[in-house]
Each structure stands twice: as C-alpha cells, then as structure tokens.
Coordinates of C-alpha atoms and ligand atoms in Angstrom, one line a residue:
M1 CA -28.8 142.1 -26.8
L2 CA -25.6 140.9 -28.4
R3 CA -24.9 137.3 -28.8
I4 CA -21.2 136.4 -28.6
A5 CA -19.9 132.9 -29.5
I6 CA -16.6 131.7 -27.7
Q7 CA -14.9 128.4 -27.6
N8 CA -16.4 126.0 -25.1
K9 CA -13.3 124.4 -24.2
G10 CA -9.6 124.4 -25.5
R11 CA -6.9 126.9 -25.8
L12 CA -9.0 130.0 -26.4
N13 CA -11.8 129.5 -23.8
E14 CA -10.0 130.7 -20.7
D15 CA -8.6 134.0 -22.3
S16 CA -11.9 134.6 -24.0
I17 CA -13.6 134.4 -20.6
R18 CA -10.9 136.5 -18.9
L19 CA -11.4 139.2 -21.7
L20 CA -15.1 139.3 -21.0
K21 CA -14.6 139.5 -17.1
E22 CA -12.0 142.3 -17.4
A23 CA -14.6 144.2 -19.5
G24 CA -16.9 144.0 -16.6
I25 CA -19.0 141.2 -18.1
A26 CA -19.9 138.7 -15.4
V27 CA -19.6 135.2 -17.0
D28 CA -21.0 132.2 -15.6
D29 CA -18.2 129.9 -16.6
S30 CA -19.6 126.6 -15.2
K31 CA -19.5 125.6 -18.9
R32 CA -22.5 123.4 -18.4
K33 CA -24.8 125.5 -20.5
F34 CA -24.6 126.0 -24.3
L35 CA -26.2 129.5 -24.0
A36 CA -25.8 131.7 -21.0
K37 CA -27.1 135.0 -20.2
V38 CA -24.9 137.6 -18.3
N39 CA -26.3 139.8 -15.6
D40 CA -24.9 143.3 -16.0
F41 CA -24.5 143.6 -19.7
P42 CA -27.0 143.2 -22.7
M43 CA -25.0 140.0 -23.8
E44 CA -25.5 136.4 -24.1
I45 CA -22.8 133.8 -24.6
L46 CA -22.9 130.9 -26.8
Y47 CA -20.3 128.2 -26.2
L48 CA -19.2 126.3 -29.3
R49 CA -16.4 124.5 -31.0
D50 CA -14.0 126.9 -32.6
D51 CA -14.6 125.3 -36.0
D52 CA -18.4 126.4 -35.8
I53 CA -17.8 129.9 -34.8
P54 CA -17.0 131.7 -38.1
Q55 CA -20.0 130.1 -39.8
T56 CA -22.3 130.9 -36.8
V57 CA -21.3 134.4 -36.9
A58 CA -21.4 134.7 -40.7
G59 CA -25.0 133.2 -40.6
G60 CA -26.2 135.6 -37.8
V61 CA -26.8 132.9 -35.2
A62 CA -24.2 134.8 -33.1
D63 CA -23.5 138.4 -33.7
V64 CA -19.9 138.3 -32.8
G65 CA -17.4 135.8 -31.8
I66 CA -13.9 135.2 -30.6
V67 CA -11.9 132.7 -32.6
G68 CA -8.4 132.1 -34.1
L69 CA -7.8 134.0 -37.3
N70 CA -6.7 130.7 -38.7
E71 CA -10.2 129.3 -38.5
V72 CA -11.7 132.6 -40.2
E73 CA -9.2 132.3 -43.0
E74 CA -9.8 128.5 -43.4
R75 CA -13.4 128.8 -43.7
G76 CA -13.5 131.8 -45.9
C77 CA -16.8 133.1 -44.2
N78 CA -18.2 136.5 -44.6
V79 CA -17.3 138.2 -41.3
D80 CA -15.8 141.3 -40.2
V81 CA -12.5 141.1 -38.2
V82 CA -13.1 143.8 -35.7
K83 CA -10.1 143.5 -33.4
H84 CA -7.0 141.5 -32.9
L85 CA -7.1 140.4 -29.2
G86 CA -3.3 139.6 -28.5
F87 CA -3.7 136.1 -27.2
G88 CA -3.8 132.7 -28.9
G89 CA -0.8 133.5 -31.0
C90 CA 0.4 130.8 -33.3
R91 CA 1.4 130.2 -36.9
I92 CA 0.6 127.6 -39.5
S93 CA 4.0 126.2 -41.0
L94 CA 5.0 123.6 -43.4
A95 CA 7.2 121.1 -41.9
V96 CA 9.2 118.1 -43.2
P97 CA 11.1 115.1 -41.7
K98 CA 14.1 116.5 -40.0
N99 CA 16.6 114.6 -42.2
D100 CA 15.3 115.5 -45.4
E101 CA 17.2 118.0 -47.3
Y102 CA 15.2 121.2 -47.8
E103 CA 16.3 124.1 -49.9
S104 CA 13.0 125.8 -51.3
L105 CA 9.4 125.4 -52.0
D106 CA 10.2 123.2 -54.9
F107 CA 10.6 120.3 -52.3
F108 CA 6.8 120.1 -52.3
R109 CA 6.4 119.5 -56.0
G110 CA 4.5 116.3 -56.4
K111 CA 4.6 115.5 -52.6
R112 CA 1.7 114.7 -50.1
V113 CA 1.1 117.2 -47.5
A114 CA -1.1 116.4 -44.6
T115 CA -3.2 119.2 -43.0
S116 CA -6.4 120.3 -41.3
Y117 CA -6.2 123.7 -43.2
P118 CA -6.6 122.6 -46.9
N119 CA -8.0 125.9 -48.1
I120 CA -5.1 128.0 -46.6
L121 CA -2.6 125.6 -47.9
S122 CA -4.0 125.3 -51.4
R123 CA -4.2 129.0 -51.8
F124 CA -0.6 129.2 -50.7
F125 CA 0.6 126.6 -53.0
E126 CA -1.4 128.1 -55.8
R127 CA 0.2 131.6 -55.3
N128 CA 3.7 129.8 -55.4
G129 CA 2.9 127.6 -58.4
I130 CA 3.3 124.4 -56.5
N131 CA 1.6 121.4 -57.6
A132 CA 1.3 119.0 -54.6
E133 CA -1.3 116.7 -53.1
I134 CA -3.2 117.9 -50.0
V135 CA -4.3 115.1 -47.7
T136 CA -6.9 116.5 -45.4
I137 CA -7.0 115.1 -41.8
A138 CA -8.8 116.4 -38.9
G139 CA -6.3 116.0 -36.1
S140 CA -2.8 114.4 -35.2
V141 CA -1.4 115.9 -38.4
E142 CA 2.0 115.6 -37.0
I143 CA 2.1 111.8 -37.2
A144 CA 1.1 111.6 -40.7
P145 CA 4.8 111.4 -42.1
A146 CA 5.7 108.7 -39.6
A147 CA 2.5 106.9 -40.4
G148 CA 3.3 106.9 -44.3
M149 CA 0.2 109.0 -44.9
S150 CA 2.2 112.1 -46.2
D151 CA 5.7 113.4 -46.9
A152 CA 5.2 116.6 -45.0
I153 CA 2.7 118.4 -42.9
F154 CA 1.1 121.9 -42.7
D155 CA 0.0 122.5 -39.2
I156 CA -0.2 124.8 -36.2
V157 CA 3.1 125.6 -34.6
S158 CA 3.6 127.7 -31.4
S159 CA 6.9 126.6 -29.5
G160 CA 7.7 123.9 -32.0
G161 CA 8.1 121.3 -29.4
T162 CA 5.5 119.0 -30.9
L163 CA 7.3 119.0 -34.3
V164 CA 10.7 118.1 -32.8
S165 CA 9.1 115.3 -30.7
N166 CA 7.7 114.0 -34.0
G167 CA 11.1 114.1 -36.0
L168 CA 10.0 117.1 -38.0
K169 CA 11.4 120.6 -38.8
E170 CA 9.6 123.7 -39.6
V171 CA 10.6 125.0 -43.1
E172 CA 8.0 127.6 -44.0
R173 CA 5.9 130.0 -41.9
V174 CA 2.9 130.4 -44.0
F175 CA 0.2 132.1 -41.9
A176 CA 0.3 134.1 -38.6
S177 CA -2.7 133.8 -36.4
E178 CA -4.0 135.0 -33.1
A179 CA -7.4 135.3 -31.5
V180 CA -9.7 138.0 -33.1
L181 CA -13.0 139.4 -32.5
I182 CA -15.3 138.8 -35.6
A183 CA -18.6 140.3 -36.2
N184 CA -21.5 139.7 -38.6
P185 CA -21.3 142.4 -41.3
S186 CA -24.9 143.5 -41.0
L187 CA -25.4 144.1 -37.3
S188 CA -28.5 146.2 -36.3
A189 CA -27.9 149.6 -35.0
E190 CA -28.8 148.5 -31.4
K191 CA -26.2 145.6 -31.6
K192 CA -23.7 147.9 -33.0
E193 CA -24.0 150.1 -30.0
I194 CA -23.4 147.3 -27.7
L195 CA -20.4 146.2 -29.5
D196 CA -18.9 149.7 -29.5
E197 CA -19.4 149.8 -25.7
F198 CA -17.6 146.4 -25.6
L199 CA -14.8 147.7 -27.8
F200 CA -14.6 150.8 -25.7
R201 CA -14.0 148.8 -22.5
F202 CA -11.6 146.6 -24.3
S203 CA -9.5 149.5 -25.4
A204 CA -9.3 150.8 -21.8
I205 CA -8.1 147.3 -20.7
E206 CA -5.5 147.3 -23.6
R207 CA -4.2 150.7 -22.7
G208 CA -3.7 149.7 -19.1
R209 CA -1.8 146.6 -19.9
G210 CA 1.9 146.9 -18.9
M211 CA 1.3 150.3 -17.4
K212 CA 2.1 151.1 -13.9
Y213 CA 0.8 154.0 -11.5
L214 CA 3.8 155.7 -9.9
L215 CA 3.7 158.1 -6.9
M216 CA 6.6 159.6 -5.0
N217 CA 7.8 162.6 -3.1
V218 CA 9.9 165.0 -4.9
P219 CA 11.9 168.2 -3.6
S220 CA 9.9 171.2 -4.9
E221 CA 13.0 172.5 -6.7
A222 CA 13.2 169.3 -8.6
I223 CA 9.6 169.3 -9.8
D224 CA 10.4 170.5 -13.3
K225 CA 13.0 167.9 -13.9
A226 CA 10.7 165.3 -12.7
I227 CA 8.0 166.4 -15.1
K228 CA 10.6 166.0 -17.9
I229 CA 11.3 162.5 -16.9
L230 CA 7.6 161.5 -16.4
P231 CA 5.5 163.0 -19.4
A232 CA 2.2 161.4 -18.2
M233 CA -1.1 161.3 -20.2
R234 CA -1.6 165.2 -20.0
S235 CA 1.0 166.2 -17.4
P236 CA 1.7 164.6 -13.9
T237 CA -0.4 165.5 -10.9
V238 CA 1.6 167.5 -8.4
M239 CA 0.4 168.2 -4.8
P240 CA 2.1 169.9 -2.1
L241 CA 3.0 167.9 1.1
A242 CA 2.4 169.1 4.6
M243 CA 6.1 169.5 4.9
D244 CA 7.6 172.6 3.3
G245 CA 9.7 172.2 0.1
W246 CA 8.4 168.7 -0.9
C247 CA 5.6 167.7 -3.3
S248 CA 3.9 164.4 -4.1
L249 CA 4.0 163.5 -7.8
H250 CA 1.6 161.0 -9.5
S251 CA 2.0 159.5 -13.0
V252 CA 1.6 156.6 -15.2
V253 CA 4.5 154.8 -16.9
N254 CA 5.0 151.9 -19.2
E255 CA 6.4 149.0 -17.2
K256 CA 9.3 148.6 -19.8
E257 CA 10.5 152.0 -19.0
M258 CA 9.8 152.0 -15.3
W259 CA 13.1 151.0 -13.8
E260 CA 15.0 153.4 -15.9
K261 CA 12.7 156.4 -14.9
I262 CA 12.9 155.3 -11.4
R263 CA 16.8 155.5 -11.5
Q264 CA 16.5 159.0 -13.1
L265 CA 13.9 160.2 -10.5
K266 CA 16.1 159.0 -7.6
S267 CA 19.1 160.7 -9.0
I268 CA 17.0 164.0 -8.8
G269 CA 16.1 163.4 -5.2
A270 CA 12.7 161.6 -5.4
E271 CA 12.0 159.5 -2.4
G272 CA 9.2 157.0 -1.2
I273 CA 8.5 155.8 -4.7
L274 CA 5.3 153.6 -4.9
V275 CA 4.5 151.4 -7.8
L276 CA 0.9 150.4 -8.2
S277 CA -0.8 148.2 -10.7
L278 CA -3.2 149.7 -13.1
D279 CA -6.5 148.1 -14.4
K280 CA -7.8 150.2 -17.1
I281 CA -7.1 153.6 -18.6
V282 CA -10.0 155.6 -20.1
L283 CA -8.9 158.7 -22.2
Ligands
ATP1 P1 -12.4 122.5 -30.6 O1 -12.8 121.5 -29.8 O2 -13.1 123.9 -30.1 O3 -12.6 122.4 -32.2 P2 -9.6 122.6 -31.3 O4 -8.9 121.4 -30.8 O5 -9.9 122.8 -32.7 O6 -10.8 122.8 -30.5 P3 -7.6 124.2 -29.8 O7 -6.6 123.3 -29.8 O8 -8.4 124.4 -28.6 O9 -8.6 124.0 -31.1 O10 -7.0 125.6 -30.4 C1 -7.9 126.6 -30.6 C2 -7.1 127.8 -31.3 O11 -6.1 128.2 -30.6 C3 -6.5 127.4 -32.6 O12 -7.3 127.4 -33.7 C4 -5.4 128.4 -32.8 O13 -6.0 129.6 -33.3 C5 -5.0 128.7 -31.4 N1 -3.7 128.1 -30.9 C6 -2.7 128.9 -30.3 N2 -1.6 128.1 -30.1 C7 -2.0 126.8 -30.5 C8 -1.1 125.6 -30.6 N3 0.0 125.5 -30.2 N4 -1.9 124.6 -31.2 C9 -3.2 124.6 -31.7 N5 -3.8 125.9 -31.6 C10 -3.3 126.9 -31.0
MG2 MG1 -11.6 123.0 -33.7

C-alpha cells in the first residue's frame, strides 16, 4: 500500500485528483474524508493542507505527495523530488511599490520585505550579499506595503494581476515553481514497486498529451511520400482499402505540427482525414 498526500482544497487539489484519475486510480473526491482508500490500486489518499505535505512525506506518515516545489524548498525537508508534474506553475518574486525607482538588488539593503517564504528569501539575500529585514507573515502578503508593514514583498506570482491591483511591480523573479511528486527517500521495495507502476502510467499520460491519432485514405502510389511526412512511432500503419489503388494510413502526430502535416498530406492526394484524441501512449 502506498500512501499519497495531496492538497485537500486549494489550487493543486483538482489537478492532483485529475492526475490520479487519468492514471486509472479511482479517487473518491467527496473530500469529506481525511484518509481515503481507492478500489483498484494499492494506494490510499491523505488529504492535507499543502504546508504539511513535505514534512508528512519526510517523516514517513505519507510515502509520496503532490505539492508545489516552493513548499518543498521553503521547508527544506528531506524528500526526493521524483517528478515535475506540469501544473501549478508559478514563481516567487520580489515586488516593490510601483512608483519606487528600482535599479538593482541594492534597493533592498536595509529594507523590510514581507513574505511567507522567509527561508527561500533569506538564502537568496545571503547569496547576493543583501542585508534586509525579513518580515514573516502567513497570508495577504501583497497588502503589507500599503499597510506600512514593509517596503517590499516576496510572494507568489502567476499572472501578476494581484500585484498590479495592489500598486506593486515585480522586479526580481527569484524561484520558479510547479507541482511536483515527492517521495520519502527510504521507501520499502514493495512501495517502490507501486510508485514505479504509478510513474509508468504517468509517463504514458504525459506522452499522450498534445498528441493526435490521424487516419486517412492515401493513393497507393503516394504512400512513400506520406510515410516521409508522418514518421510515427516505429512506422505508420498502412492497410489496403477494398478499392484498388488506395490505402488507409494511420499515425500519431503532435498537435502543434498537425495542421502543417495535414496540408502536406492533402497536397499528395490524401483524403478523408480523421483526427482522433489520444489518451495514453505506452512505448
Ligand atoms: P492550504 O490551505 O493547502 O495551505 P494555500 O492557500 O497555502 O493552501 P494555494 O493558494 O491553494 O495554497 O496554492 C497551492 C500552491 O499552488 C502554491 O504553493 C503554489 O505552488 C501553487 N500556485 C500556483 N499558482 C499560484 C498562485 N497564483 N498563487 C498561489 N499559489 C499558486
Ligand atoms: Mg498553504
């Protein structure tokens, strides 16, 4: 049994549950429970506040967890970052009142900076030889300058809208974060095996992301050209049609290249091109 800690509510909750569901792990997301079993996979789910996830995994109360890299870095817990998950992207930045003149990090010498990430910030200031006062507050960091609690802030930014509406401007991007899968460094062999199966499923989902399944009819004499346009995983599937002189060709393409490929395929005589969504790719 592998116990995974995920956020009980908040920004990472939905995407964490979606990821588990895509991996075929049926999650009961009624959220009323603190600890929930799943039916068809040897996993149980522990719903926690994100602040508590790194420590819970480091201490072995949970085996793995899904949490922002910012929380892992701030808490400095002994966990392995197993996988970057591609959601929950944000950065932690220094921001100052928008009318303040800002040229370099020297701005912060002797200033008060409010943050919920005092460890990441003090390491950053130390690396850059800046002596500033760090004011640690738990939430609503963006209002600290207007409230006279600080001269600047160090806080999470994604679009930057919150900064603007509080009369602030982002001046230094210090730490880039996204949701990560973390694991206790000393998992048993049995738990590692379950984690590997989970990672295997996850990589199939990742590979399928942005990929489309294409099928079309191609004149037999144009098949060689079509294969050059569509390299596929090993090579495209080509099947004869009941009508002489035509084949059916199946392949997988990245959505980004799809329209260009379709244009090229049409120009060599392909017809009846179908584009299907793809869930997972197992190599
Ligand atoms: P909890 O109640 O679990 O402690 P929280 O309020 O601390 O929740 P959320 O606001 O739900 O946390 O954010 C969780 C994580 O989502 C952050 O730690 C960060 O990694 C990520 N994130 C992505 N974009 C943003 C954003 N714009 N603001 C805050 N966090 C973001
Ligand atoms: Mg939190």
